[in-house]
Every structure is written in C-alpha cells, then in structure tokens.
Short mmCIF file of C-alpha atoms in Angstrom, two decimals:
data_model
loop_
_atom_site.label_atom_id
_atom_site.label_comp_id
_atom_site.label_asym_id
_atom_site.label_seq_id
_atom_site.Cartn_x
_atom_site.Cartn_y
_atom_site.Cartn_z
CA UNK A 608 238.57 33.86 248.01
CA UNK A 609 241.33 36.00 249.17
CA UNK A 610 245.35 36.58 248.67
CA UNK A 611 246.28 36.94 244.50
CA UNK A 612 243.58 34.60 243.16
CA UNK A 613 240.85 36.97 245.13
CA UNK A 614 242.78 40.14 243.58
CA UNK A 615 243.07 38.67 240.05
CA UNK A 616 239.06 37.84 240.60
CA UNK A 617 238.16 41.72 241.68
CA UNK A 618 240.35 42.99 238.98
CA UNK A 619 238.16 41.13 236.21
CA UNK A 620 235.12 41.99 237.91
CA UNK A 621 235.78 45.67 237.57
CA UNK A 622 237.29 46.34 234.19
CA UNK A 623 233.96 43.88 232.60
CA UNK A 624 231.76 46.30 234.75
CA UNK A 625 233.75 49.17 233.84
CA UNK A 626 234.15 48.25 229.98
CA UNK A 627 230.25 47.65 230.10
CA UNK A 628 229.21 50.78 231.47
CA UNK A 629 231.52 52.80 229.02
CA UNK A 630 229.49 51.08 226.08
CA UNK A 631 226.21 52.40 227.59
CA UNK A 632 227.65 56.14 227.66
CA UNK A 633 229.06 55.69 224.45
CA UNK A 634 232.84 56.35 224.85
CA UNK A 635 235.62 55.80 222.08
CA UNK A 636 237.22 52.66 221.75
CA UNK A 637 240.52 54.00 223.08
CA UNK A 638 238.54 55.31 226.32
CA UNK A 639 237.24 52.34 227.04
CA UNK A 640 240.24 50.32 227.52
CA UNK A 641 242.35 53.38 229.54
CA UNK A 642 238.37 53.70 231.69
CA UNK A 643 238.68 49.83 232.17
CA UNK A 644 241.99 49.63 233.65
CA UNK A 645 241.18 52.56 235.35
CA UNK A 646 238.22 51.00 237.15
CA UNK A 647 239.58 47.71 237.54
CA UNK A 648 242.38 48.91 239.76
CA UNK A 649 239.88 51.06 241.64
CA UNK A 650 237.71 48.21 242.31
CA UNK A 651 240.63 46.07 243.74
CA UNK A 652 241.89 48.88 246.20
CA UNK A 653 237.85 49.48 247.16
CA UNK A 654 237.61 45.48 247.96
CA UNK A 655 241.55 44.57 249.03
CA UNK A 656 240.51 47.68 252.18
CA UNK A 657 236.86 46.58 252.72
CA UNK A 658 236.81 43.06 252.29
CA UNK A 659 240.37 42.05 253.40
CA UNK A 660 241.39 44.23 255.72
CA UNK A 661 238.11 45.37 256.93
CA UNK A 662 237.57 49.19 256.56
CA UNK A 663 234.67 50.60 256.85
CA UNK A 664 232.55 51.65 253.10
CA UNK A 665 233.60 55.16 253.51
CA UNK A 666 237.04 55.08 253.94
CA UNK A 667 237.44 52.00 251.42
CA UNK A 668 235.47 53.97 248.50
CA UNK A 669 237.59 56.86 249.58
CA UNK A 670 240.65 55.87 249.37
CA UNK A 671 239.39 53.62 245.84
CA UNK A 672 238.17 57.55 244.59
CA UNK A 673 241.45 59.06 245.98
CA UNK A 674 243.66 56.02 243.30
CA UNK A 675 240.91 56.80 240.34
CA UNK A 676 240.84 60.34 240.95
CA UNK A 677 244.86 59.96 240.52
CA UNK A 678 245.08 58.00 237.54
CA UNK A 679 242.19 59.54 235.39
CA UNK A 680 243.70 63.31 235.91
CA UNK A 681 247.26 61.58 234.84
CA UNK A 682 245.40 59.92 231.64
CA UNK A 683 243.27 63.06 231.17
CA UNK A 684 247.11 65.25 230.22
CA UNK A 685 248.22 62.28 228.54
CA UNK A 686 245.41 61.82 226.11
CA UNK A 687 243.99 65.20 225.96
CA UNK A 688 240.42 64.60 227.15
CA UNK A 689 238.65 65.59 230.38
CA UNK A 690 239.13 63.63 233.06
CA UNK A 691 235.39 62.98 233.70
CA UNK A 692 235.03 60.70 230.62
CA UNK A 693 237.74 58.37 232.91
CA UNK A 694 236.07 59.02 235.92
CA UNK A 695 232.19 58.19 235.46
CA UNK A 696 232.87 54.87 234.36
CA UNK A 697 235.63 54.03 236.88
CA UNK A 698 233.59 54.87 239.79
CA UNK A 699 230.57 53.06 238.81
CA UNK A 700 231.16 49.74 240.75
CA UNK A 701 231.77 52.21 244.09
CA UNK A 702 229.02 54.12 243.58
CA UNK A 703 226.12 53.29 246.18
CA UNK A 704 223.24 52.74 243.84
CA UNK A 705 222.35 49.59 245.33
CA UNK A 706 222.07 50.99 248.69
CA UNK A 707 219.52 54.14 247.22
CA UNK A 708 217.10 51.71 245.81
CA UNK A 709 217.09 49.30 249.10
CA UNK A 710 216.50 52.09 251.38
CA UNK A 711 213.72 53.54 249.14
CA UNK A 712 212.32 50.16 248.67
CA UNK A 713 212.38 49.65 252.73
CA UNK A 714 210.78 53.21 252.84
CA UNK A 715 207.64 52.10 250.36
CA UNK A 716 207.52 48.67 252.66
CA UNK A 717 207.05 51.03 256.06
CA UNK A 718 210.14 50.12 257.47
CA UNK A 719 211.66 53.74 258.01
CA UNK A 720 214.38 53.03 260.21
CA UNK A 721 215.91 50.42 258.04
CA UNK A 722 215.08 52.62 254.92
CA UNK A 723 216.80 55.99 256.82
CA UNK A 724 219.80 54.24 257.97
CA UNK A 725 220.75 52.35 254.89
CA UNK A 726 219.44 56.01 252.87
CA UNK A 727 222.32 57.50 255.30
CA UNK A 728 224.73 55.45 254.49
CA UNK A 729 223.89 55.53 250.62
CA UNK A 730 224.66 59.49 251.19
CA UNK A 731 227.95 59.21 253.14
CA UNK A 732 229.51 56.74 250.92
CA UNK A 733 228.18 59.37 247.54
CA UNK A 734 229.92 62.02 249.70
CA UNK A 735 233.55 60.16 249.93
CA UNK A 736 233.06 59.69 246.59
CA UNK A 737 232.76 63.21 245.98
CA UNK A 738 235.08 64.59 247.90
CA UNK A 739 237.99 62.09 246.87
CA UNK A 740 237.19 63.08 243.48
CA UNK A 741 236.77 67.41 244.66
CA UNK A 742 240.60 66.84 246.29
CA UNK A 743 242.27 65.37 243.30
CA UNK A 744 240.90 67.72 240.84
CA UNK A 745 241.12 70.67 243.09
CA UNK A 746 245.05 69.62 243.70
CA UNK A 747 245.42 69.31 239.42
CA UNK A 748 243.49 72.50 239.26
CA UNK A 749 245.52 74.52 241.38
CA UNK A 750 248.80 73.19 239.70
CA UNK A 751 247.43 74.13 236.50
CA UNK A 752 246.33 77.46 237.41
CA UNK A 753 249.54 78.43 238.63
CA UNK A 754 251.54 77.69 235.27
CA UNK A 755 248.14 78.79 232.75
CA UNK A 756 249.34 81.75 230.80
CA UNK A 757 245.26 82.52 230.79
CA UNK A 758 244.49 82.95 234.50
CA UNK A 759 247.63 85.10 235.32
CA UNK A 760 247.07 87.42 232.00
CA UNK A 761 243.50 87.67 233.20
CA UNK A 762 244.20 88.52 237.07
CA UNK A 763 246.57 91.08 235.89
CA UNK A 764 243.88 93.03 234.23
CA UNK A 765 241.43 92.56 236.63
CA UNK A 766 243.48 94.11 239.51
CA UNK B 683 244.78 87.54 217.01
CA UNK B 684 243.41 88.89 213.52
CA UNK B 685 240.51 85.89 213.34
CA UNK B 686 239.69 86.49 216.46
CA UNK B 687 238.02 89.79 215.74
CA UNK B 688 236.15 88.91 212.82
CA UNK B 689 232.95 87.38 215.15
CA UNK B 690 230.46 89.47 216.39
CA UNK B 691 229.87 89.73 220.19
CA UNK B 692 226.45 88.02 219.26
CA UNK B 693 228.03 85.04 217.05
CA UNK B 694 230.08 84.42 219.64
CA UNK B 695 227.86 84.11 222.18
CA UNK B 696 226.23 82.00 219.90
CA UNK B 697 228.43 79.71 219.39
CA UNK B 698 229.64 79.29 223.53
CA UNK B 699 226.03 78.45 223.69
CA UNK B 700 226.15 75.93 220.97
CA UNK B 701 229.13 74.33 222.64
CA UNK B 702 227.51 74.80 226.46
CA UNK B 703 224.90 72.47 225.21
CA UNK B 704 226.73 69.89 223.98
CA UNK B 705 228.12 69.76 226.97
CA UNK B 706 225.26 69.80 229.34
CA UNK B 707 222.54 67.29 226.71
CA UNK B 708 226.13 64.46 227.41
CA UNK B 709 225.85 64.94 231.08
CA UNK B 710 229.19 67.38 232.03
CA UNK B 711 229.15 68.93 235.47
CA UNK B 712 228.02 72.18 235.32
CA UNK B 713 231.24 74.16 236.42
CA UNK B 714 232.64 72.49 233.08
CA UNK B 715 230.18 73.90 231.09
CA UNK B 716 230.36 77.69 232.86
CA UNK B 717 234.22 77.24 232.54
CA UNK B 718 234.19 76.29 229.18
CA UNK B 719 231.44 79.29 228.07
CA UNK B 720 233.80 81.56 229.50
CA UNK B 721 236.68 80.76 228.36
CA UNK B 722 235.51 80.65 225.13
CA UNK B 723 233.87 84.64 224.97
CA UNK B 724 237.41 85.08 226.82
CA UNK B 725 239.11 83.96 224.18
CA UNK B 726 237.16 86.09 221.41
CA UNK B 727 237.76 89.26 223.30
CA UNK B 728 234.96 89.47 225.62
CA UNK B 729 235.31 89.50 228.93
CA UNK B 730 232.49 90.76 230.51
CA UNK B 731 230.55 87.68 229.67
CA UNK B 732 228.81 85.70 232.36
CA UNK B 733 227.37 82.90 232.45
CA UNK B 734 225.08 80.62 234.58
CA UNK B 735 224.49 76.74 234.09
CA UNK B 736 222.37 74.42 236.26
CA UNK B 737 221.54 70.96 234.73
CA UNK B 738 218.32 72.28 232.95
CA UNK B 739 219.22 76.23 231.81
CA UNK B 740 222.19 78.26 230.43
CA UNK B 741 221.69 81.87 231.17
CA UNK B 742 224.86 83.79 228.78
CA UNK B 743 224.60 87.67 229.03
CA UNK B 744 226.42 90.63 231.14
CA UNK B 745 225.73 93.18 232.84
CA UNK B 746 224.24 96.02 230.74
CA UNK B 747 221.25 96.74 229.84
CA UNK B 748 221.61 97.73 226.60
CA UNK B 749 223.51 94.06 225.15
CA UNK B 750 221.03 90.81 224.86
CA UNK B 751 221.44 87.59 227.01
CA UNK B 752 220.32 84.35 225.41
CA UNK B 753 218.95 81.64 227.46
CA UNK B 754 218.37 77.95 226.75
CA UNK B 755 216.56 74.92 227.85
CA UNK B 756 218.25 71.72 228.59
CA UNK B 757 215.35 69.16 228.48
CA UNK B 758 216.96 65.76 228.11
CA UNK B 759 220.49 64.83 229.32
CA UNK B 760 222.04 61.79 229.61
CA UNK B 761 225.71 60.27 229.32
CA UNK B 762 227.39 60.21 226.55
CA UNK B 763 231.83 60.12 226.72
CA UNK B 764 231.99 60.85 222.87
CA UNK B 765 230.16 63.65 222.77
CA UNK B 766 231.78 65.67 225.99
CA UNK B 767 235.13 64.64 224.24
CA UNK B 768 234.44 65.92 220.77
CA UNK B 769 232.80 69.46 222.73
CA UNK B 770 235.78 69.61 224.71
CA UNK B 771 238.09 69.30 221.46
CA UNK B 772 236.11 72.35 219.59
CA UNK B 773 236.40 74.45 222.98
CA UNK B 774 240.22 74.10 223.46
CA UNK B 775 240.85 73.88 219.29
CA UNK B 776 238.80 76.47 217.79
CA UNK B 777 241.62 78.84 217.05
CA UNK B 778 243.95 76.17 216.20
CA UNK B 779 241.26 75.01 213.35
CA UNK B 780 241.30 78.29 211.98
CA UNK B 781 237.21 77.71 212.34
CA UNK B 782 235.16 80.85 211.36
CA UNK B 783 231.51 81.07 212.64
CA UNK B 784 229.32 79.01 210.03
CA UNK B 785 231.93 76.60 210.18
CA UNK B 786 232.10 75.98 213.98
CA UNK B 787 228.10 75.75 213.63
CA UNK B 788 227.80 73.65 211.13
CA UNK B 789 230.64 71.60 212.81
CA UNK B 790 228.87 71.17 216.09
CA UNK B 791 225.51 70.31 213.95
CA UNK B 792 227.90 67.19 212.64
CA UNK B 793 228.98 66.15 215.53
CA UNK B 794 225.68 66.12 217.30
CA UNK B 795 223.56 64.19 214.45
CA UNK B 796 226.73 61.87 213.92
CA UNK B 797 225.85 58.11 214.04
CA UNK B 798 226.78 57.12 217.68
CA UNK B 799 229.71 54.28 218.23
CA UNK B 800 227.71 51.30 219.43
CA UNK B 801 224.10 51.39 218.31
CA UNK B 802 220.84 49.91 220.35
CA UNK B 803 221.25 45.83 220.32
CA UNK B 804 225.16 46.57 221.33
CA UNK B 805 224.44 48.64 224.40
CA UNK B 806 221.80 46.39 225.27
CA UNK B 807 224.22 43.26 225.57
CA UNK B 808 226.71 45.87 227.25
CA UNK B 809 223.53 46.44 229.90
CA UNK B 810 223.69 42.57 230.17
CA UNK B 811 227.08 42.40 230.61
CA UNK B 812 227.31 45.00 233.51
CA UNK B 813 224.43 43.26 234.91
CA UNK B 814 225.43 40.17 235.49
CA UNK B 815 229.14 41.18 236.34
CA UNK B 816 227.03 43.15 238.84
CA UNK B 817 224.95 39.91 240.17
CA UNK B 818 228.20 37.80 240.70
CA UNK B 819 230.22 41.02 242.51
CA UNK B 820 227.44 41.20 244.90
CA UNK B 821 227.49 37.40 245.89
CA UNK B 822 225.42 35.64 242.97
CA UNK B 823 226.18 32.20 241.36
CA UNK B 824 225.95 31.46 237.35
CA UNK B 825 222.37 30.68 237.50
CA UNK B 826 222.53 34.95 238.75
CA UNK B 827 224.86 35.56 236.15
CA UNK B 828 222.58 34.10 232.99
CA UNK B 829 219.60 35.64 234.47
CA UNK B 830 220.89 39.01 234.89
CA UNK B 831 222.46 38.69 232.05
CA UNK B 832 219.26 37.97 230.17
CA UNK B 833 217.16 40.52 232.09
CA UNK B 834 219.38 43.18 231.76
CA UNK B 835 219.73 43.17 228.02
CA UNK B 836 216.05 42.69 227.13
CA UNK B 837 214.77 45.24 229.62
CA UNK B 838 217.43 47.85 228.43
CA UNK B 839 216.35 47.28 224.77
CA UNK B 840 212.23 47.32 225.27
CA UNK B 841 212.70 50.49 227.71
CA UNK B 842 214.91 52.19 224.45
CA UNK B 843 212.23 51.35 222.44
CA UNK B 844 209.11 52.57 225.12
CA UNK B 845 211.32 55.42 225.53
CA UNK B 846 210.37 56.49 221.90
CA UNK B 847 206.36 56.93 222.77
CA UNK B 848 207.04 57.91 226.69
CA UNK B 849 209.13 60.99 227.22
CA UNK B 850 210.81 61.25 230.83
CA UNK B 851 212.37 59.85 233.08
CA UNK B 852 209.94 58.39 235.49
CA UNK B 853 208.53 56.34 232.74
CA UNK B 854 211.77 54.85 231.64
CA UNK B 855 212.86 53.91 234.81
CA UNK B 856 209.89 52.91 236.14
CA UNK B 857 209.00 50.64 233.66
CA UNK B 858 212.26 49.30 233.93
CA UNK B 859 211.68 48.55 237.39
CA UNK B 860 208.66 46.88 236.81
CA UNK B 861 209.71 44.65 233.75
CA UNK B 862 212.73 43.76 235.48
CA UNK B 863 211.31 42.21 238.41
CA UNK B 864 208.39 40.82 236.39
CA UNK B 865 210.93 38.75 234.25
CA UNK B 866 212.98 37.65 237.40
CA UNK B 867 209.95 36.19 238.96
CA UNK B 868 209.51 34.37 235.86
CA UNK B 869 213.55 33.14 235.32
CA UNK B 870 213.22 32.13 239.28
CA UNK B 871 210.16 30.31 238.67
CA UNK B 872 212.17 28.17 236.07
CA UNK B 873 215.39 28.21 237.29
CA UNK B 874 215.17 27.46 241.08
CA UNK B 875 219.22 27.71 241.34
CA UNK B 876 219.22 31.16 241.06
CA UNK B 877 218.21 33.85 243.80
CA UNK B 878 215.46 36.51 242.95
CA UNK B 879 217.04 39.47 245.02
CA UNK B 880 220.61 39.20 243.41
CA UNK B 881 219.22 38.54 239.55
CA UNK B 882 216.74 41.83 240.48
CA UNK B 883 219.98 43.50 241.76
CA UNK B 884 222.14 42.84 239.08
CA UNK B 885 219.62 43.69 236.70
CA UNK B 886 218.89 47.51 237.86
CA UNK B 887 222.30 48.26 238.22
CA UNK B 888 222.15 50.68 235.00
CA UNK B 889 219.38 52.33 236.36
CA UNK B 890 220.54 53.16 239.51
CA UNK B 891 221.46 56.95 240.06
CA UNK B 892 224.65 56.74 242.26
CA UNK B 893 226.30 58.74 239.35
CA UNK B 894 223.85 61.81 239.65
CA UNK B 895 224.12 61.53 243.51
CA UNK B 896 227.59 61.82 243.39
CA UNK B 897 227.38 64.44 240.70
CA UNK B 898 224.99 66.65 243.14
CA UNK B 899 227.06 65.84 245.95
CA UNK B 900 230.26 67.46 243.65
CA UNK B 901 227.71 70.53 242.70
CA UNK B 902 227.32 71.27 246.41
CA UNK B 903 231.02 70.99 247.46
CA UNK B 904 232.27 73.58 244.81
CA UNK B 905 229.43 75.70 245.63
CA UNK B 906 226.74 75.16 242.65
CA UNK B 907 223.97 74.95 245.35
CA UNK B 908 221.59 74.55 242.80
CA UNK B 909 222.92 72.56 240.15
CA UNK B 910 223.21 70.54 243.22
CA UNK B 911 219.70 70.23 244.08
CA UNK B 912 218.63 69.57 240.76
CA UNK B 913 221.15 66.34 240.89
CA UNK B 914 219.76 65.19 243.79
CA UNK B 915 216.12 65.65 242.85
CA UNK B 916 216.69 63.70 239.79
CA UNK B 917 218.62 61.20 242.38
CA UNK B 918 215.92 60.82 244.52
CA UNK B 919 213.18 60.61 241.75
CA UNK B 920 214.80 57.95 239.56
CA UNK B 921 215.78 55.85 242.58
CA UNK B 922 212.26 56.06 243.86
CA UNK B 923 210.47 55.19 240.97
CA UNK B 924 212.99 52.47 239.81
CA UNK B 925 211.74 51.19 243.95
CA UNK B 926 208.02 51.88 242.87
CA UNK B 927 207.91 50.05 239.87
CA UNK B 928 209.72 46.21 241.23
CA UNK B 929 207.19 47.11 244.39
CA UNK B 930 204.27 47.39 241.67
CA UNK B 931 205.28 44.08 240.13
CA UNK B 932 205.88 42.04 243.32
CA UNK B 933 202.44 43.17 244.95
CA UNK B 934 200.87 42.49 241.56
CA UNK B 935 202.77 38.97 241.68
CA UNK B 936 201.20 38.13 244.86
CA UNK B 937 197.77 39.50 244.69
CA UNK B 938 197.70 37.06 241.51
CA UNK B 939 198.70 34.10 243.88
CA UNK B 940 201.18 33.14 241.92
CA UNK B 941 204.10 31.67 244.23
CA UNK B 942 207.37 33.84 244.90
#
C-alpha cells in the first residue's frame, strides 16, 4: 500500500508500537499520548523515505531521528520533562534490534559473513540514530547555555 | 539563599547521590546524571564537587584529601519514564519546595517505593500489543498478529515472574528467547497460516537491545568512553543470549523430531 492510505497505515502502526512500549517503561498517562504522536510521525517519515522513495536505512532513520529529535526537545520546554522520556519510546520502531539478533543468530549458525554484514549494518543504522539525536540536543543545548543565568555566573568565576 | 546554607557539605552530597540513583536504577544517560549531581552541589554552594557516573558506579568527591567521597553501586537498571520524570522534578524544584534534608530523603524514599502506574498483567498485554504491531510492521498477516500477540504477553509475564528467583540479565532474556520460540513452534504447529520467523520476530521485539546500543553509541559521541562500553557490552550480551536461547529451543525442537 502506498499514497495516504499507506501513510494513515504507518501512522497507526507507530503510535500502537509507541503507546505499547511507553506502558512497558512505565511513563505517565500524559507522556504516553505526546510519546505516541511523537513516534507515530517518526515512523511515517522513517517509511514515506525508505519504502517510498527508496533511501537507504541510514539516511531514512536519520532523517526519522533528526523530526523526533525536533519534536521531543519542543515537548520537553513545553511540558517540563526531559526530553529522553519522549525520545526512548519514539525511536523504538527505528531502532535496529531486529537486525542485532539476526546477525548474532547467523553468527551461532556459522555463517559469519552474513552475521558481520547484517551486525554492520545493525551498528550504522544505531549510529544515525545517535547522532540525529547528539545534533538536536547539542543545537537545544547550546541555545540554552547561552541564555542560562547558571553557566555564565559560573564561567565568570572560573576565569 | 538563607536555606541554602543550612545543609552540610556531607548532606548534600548525600542527597545528589540519592537523586543520581534514581536516575541511573530508571535508565538516564549518564551525562544526565553527572549534570544533574553537579548542578545540584552547585546549587548548595559547592563547587568543587565532581562527579563520575558510568551505568554501574557514581563516584561524588573532590579533590582534597582531607573531605570524603562516597561511592555507589548501580546493580539493576532498567526503564522506567516516571521515575526519571519525578528525579528530574526534585533536581530542578528543590529550592522552589522549600525541601530541607530529611524531607528531600524521605521524599525520594516515596517516590521510589511508590506503586508503579500499570502493574504486571497490564505491561504484559502492552508486551503483546507491541509485539504483534511489531509482527504486522515487518510483513506478517493476522494469523502473525494473534500469535505474537499471544506469545508476547505470556512470555513477558512468566519471565517477570522467573525474574523473581533468577537475578540478571542473561537469565531473563535468555529464557525469554527460549520460551518464545518454544511457544511459536507450538502456535505454528496449530495454526499453519501463520509464519514462524515473523511470530518469533514480533515476539522478541521487547527484548531486543537497540535502545542500549543506541544509548552506548550516544556515550561514545559525547565522550563517556566508558559508559559507552558498558552500553554496548550489555548490547552485545542481551542480544546474544536472547540469539542463544531461540537457537537452544529450535535445535532441541529438531533433535526431538518433531516437524518445524
């Protein structure tokens, strides 16, 4: 399925697996609906790029990290909570688990190659992850460090 | 400015620790924790405080020799929203609370032995849930969907209640594995709509450590080289056993002669 229907589809898809996984980690109520819509648009952008227009994994779940990343730091000032309570759950359905336990489970069947190149892939995709989320909250940091009464009181003494 | 003096340099430290740990036992990243620890002893008028957090110690003391450090050992973690929030409340609101030191301790003690939101049997049908969501994003049909579904939720709840006599990880995990493909053999055997590999899929999806892969990967990019190993490790050790034990049960499957 593709076009609105395939959209509308994805975006279901994510916020269930998005809502779900905030159960298991135990956020508030009120988290778990922000962490759901949070998710679901993540997942759309993650499979509108990979599956529609064909990017590659990397770039898809970077660009998907880049528009979490966004909205969770956004929803983080608005509701007063760190932004990783919004982010965990969000990135779940990105996250390469599947592709850790296939290569490990090629590995234990003796097929190394296979295991090592899906592994690889497993680790690339982890590290777009990571540094979509790193930009974003390095960009909010800086802003925030800048107008903190905190940080310049504190550099003043140290100097 | 005038509460802020009453603490001792050793209740404070006390009490970053306190709120370190609450951190670090819901799974926060580890430069949360160190900023939050000194921010706090910032706060209270002491400076010279440092502090050092990998997923499994906090190290709080300074440079002389004459002041104490206190140490402390993280031994279980996992995820838990509520909790970081709640830590992350008392860390930015202690002042505004007018808290004084027994209060902020016997405040954290309340928050960490408070009833949790969703208890046992509803995270278990949450497990489901994510499951078979999982199952269906990955190409599965409904007959996938009811037996991830089904999978998910009892293996989550009999690995809670394992979890009780077996401490650690491996165990957990690995018995997850194991039940999990055990009962998929079984639902396949039944049901011959529905695919073994996608129902197994589905299924481990709440096991699976992409979070504390991309966790360590985060450690290593803002420089917490260790904190970032320790991720991994605990990456690469839950994936592999989760691997080991669904390997277990499908060699154990076939050496029985049953049919796959």
């Amino acid at each position: 399925m593709d076009g609105v229907a395939g959209m509308i589809l994805s975006f279901i898809y994510g916020l269930i697996a998005t809502v779900s996984f905030g159960v298991l980690f135990q956020a508030p109520k009120k988290v778990l609906v922000t962490a759901g819509f949070i998710g679901a648009v993540g997942w759309v952008t993650f499979s509108e790029l990979h599956k529609t227009l064909g990017y590659d994994t990397f770039y898809a779940s970077f660009y998907a990290t880049i528009v979490i990343s966004v909205i969770s730091e956004i929803m983080a000032r608005i509701q007063k909570k760190p932004a990783i309570v919004f982010n965990i759950p969000a990135i779940i359905p990105l996250v390469p688990g599947l592709g850790m336990y296939q290569g490990m489970r090629y590995i234990i069947n003796n097929d190394f190659l296979a295991g090592g190149r899906v592994l690889l892939n497993a680790a690339l995709d982890s590290g777009a992850i990571a540094f979509g989320i790193m930009l974003v909250a390095g960009i909010f940091r800086a802003y925030k460090i800048k107008s903190s009464e905190f940080y310049k009181k504190e550099e003043e003494e140290t100097v | 400015m005038e509460q802020q003096n009453q603490m001792t340099r050793s209740e404070v430290m006390d009490l970053a620790m306190s709120i370190g740990q609450m951190f670090l036992k819901s799974g926060s990243e580890t430069s949360r924790v160190e900023e939050a620890i000194t921010r706090f002893c910032a706060n209270h008028g002491y400076k010279d405080i440092n502090v050092f957090a990998t997923p499994t110690i906090i190290i709080i003391g300074d440079e002389s020799t004459s002041n104490s450090n206190i140490v402390s050992r993280i031994r279980s973690r996992n995820t838990n929203s509520g909790m970081i929030i709640k830590a992350a409340d008392l860390s930015y609101n202690f002042d505004r609370w007018n808290l004084d030191y027994s209060q902020g301790k016997a405040w954290i003690k309340k928050a960490m032995t408070e009833k949790q939101p969703y208890n046992d049997v509803v995270v278990a049908l949450a497990a489901g849930l994510g499951s078979a969501v999982f199952s269906v994003m990955l190409g599965g049909n409904l007959h996938d969907f009811g037996g991830a579904f089904l999978i998910g939720s009892l293996a989550r709840f009999t690995t809670k209640e394992l979890n009780r006599y077996l401490e650690g990880v491996f165990w957990e995990v690995g018995l997850a594995g194991f039940l999990i493909c055990l009962l998929s053999l079984v639902y396949c055997d039944i049901d011959h709509l529905a695919t073994m590999e996608r129902t197994i899929v589905g299924a481990i999806m709440p096991y699976l450590p992409g979070v504390a892969f991309t966790t360590g990967i985060r450690d290593y990019i803002a420089g917490e080289l260790i904190a970032g190993n320790a991720r991994i490790a605990e990456a690469i050790l839950l994936a592999a056993s989760i691997a080991v034990g669904i390997v277990f049960a499908l060699r154990v499957w076939v050496w029985m002669g049953w049919p796959v």
